[in-house]
XYZ file of C-alpha atoms in Angstrom:
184
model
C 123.180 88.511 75.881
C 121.906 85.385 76.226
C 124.151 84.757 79.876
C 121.985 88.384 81.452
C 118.703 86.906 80.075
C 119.490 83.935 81.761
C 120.668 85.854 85.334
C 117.847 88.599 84.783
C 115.554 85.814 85.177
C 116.846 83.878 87.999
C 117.155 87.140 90.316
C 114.080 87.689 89.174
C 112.686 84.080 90.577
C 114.959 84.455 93.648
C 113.104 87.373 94.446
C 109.746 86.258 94.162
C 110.203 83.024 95.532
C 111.644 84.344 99.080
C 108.817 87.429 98.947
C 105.977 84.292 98.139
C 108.417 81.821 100.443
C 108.499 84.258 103.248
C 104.872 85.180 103.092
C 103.813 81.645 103.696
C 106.230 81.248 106.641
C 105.186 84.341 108.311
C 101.665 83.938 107.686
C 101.039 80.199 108.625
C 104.142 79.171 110.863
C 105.361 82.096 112.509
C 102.575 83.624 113.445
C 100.375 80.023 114.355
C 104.034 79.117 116.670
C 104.031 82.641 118.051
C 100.063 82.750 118.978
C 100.241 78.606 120.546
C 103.556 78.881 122.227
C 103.285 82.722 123.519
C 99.586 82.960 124.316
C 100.647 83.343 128.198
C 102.905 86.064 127.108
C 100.514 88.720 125.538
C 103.065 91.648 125.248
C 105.743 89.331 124.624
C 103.979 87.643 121.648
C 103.041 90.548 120.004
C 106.459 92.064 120.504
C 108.017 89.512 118.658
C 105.019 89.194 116.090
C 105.555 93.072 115.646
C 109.362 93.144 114.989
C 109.173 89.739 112.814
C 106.446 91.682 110.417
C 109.140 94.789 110.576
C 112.125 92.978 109.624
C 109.598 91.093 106.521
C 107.658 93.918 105.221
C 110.467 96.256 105.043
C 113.520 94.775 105.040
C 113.296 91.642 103.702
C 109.840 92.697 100.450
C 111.414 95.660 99.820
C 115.134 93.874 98.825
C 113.162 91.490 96.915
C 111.476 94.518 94.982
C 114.164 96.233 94.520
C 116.136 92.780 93.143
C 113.081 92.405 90.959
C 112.726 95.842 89.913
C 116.480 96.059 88.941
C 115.771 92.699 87.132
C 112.983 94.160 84.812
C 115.028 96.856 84.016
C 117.986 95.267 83.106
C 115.778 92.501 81.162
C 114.546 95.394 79.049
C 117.641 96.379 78.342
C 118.890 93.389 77.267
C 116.169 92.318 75.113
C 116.133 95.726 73.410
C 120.039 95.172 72.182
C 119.118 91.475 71.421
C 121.109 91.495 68.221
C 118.824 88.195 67.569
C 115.834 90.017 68.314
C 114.551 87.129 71.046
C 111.311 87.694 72.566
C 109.348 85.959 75.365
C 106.872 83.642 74.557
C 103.637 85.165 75.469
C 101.608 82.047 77.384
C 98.684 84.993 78.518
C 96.145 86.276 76.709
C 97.340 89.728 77.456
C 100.706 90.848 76.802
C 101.528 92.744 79.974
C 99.781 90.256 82.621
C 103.308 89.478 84.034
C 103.711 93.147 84.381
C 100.566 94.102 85.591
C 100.410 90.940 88.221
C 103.910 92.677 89.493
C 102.801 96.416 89.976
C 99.612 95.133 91.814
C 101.910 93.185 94.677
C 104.476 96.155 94.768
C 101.481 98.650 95.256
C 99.927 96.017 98.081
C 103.144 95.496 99.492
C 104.286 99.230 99.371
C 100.463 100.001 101.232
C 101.458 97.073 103.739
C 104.637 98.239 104.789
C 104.195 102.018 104.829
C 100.932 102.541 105.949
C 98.735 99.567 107.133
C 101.948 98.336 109.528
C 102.592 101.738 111.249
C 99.235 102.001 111.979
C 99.179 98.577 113.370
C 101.917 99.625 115.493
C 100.492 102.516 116.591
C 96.856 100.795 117.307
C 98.992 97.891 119.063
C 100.418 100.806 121.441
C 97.306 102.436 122.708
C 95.516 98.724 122.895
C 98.619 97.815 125.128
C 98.514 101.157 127.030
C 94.466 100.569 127.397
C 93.546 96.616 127.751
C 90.013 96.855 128.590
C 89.542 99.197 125.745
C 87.058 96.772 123.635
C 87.200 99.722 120.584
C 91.023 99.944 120.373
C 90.661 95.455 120.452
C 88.147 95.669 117.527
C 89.935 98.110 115.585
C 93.403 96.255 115.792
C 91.307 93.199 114.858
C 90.006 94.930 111.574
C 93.435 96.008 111.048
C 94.683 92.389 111.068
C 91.900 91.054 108.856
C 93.045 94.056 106.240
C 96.270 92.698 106.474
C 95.425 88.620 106.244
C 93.426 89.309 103.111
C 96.022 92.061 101.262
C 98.642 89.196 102.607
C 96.856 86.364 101.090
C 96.035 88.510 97.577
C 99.848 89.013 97.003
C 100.702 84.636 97.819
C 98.212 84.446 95.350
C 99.290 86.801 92.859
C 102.952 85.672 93.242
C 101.691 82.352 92.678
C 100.159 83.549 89.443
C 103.378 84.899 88.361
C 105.705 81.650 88.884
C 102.668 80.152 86.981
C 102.926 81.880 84.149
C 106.861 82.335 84.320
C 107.128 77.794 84.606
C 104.440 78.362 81.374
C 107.057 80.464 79.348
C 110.012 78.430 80.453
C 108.203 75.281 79.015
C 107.498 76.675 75.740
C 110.847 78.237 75.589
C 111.970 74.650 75.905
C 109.553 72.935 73.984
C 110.510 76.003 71.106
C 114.227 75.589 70.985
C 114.135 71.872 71.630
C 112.246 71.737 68.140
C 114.711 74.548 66.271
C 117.322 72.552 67.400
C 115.968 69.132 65.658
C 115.538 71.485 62.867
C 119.220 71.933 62.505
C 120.252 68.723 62.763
């Protein structure tokens, strides 16, 4: 029991830290490279900014949520037939902040990549099809600033969670460390 514990909770960190990982790629690198070394190439640039953010925010977020998910679940499992009855240390003040910090970035990332990117696409389409349109610009604009902020809540948020998870593993440590001098 001990051995899926152990595995629930490294897919789980896998997960999060290429979703986080990724995030901070696309956000700073990619998109600073693709702006600085494309800025000739309008279409071009936002062609490859456009399928970079497809293969990310649906490919790539919604692996790691389903790895995650499918970590969660089999972590309940296995701490609900616990025949030592093992819990988490609890480092928050609430009990389900882990949890709640988790549905938050699924439902961001779920609004990112189903709605706020196909209409991105779509806005990106008729600002292409209509250059000197200065409404179609502005609106594209406000969609990017919607997605830089809702981008920048979930780094944080995923940063809160490897937070809190690096707090439990210490004081997991720090607990058996001490049971363990007990014994001896």
């Amino acid at each position: 029991m001990k051995r899926l514990i152990y595995i629930t909770n490294m897919l789980y960190l896998f997960s999060l830290s290429l979703w986080v990982g990724g995030m901070f790629l696309l956000g700073i690198l990619v998109e600073i490279v693709v702006r600085v070394k494309l800025k000739e190439h309008g279409p071009l640039a936002s062609q490859v900014m456009n399928s970079i953010m497809d293969a990310f925010n649906v490919h790539i977020i919604y692996t790691c949520l389903g790895l995650m998910t499918l970590s969660v679940v089999l972590r309940y499992f296995a701490d609900r037939n616990a025949t030592r009855g093992f819990q988490d240390p609890v480092v928050t003040k609430k009990r389900y902040t882990k949890q709640t910090l988790f549905i938050v970035m699924v439902l961001v990332a779920l609004y990112i990549g189903s709605i706020l990117r196909p209409q991105m696409h779509e806005m990106d389409l008729k600002k292409k099809a209509n250059p000197h349109e200065v409404r179609l610009q502005k609106q594209f604009d406000s969609y990017h600033s919607q997605l830089t902020w809702l981008y920048t809540v979930n780094m944080i948020l995923g940063l809160s969670l490897f937070y809190i998870h690096g707090k439990e593993m210490t004081r997991f440590r720090e607990e058996g460390s001490s049971s363990m001098a007990g014994e001896r």
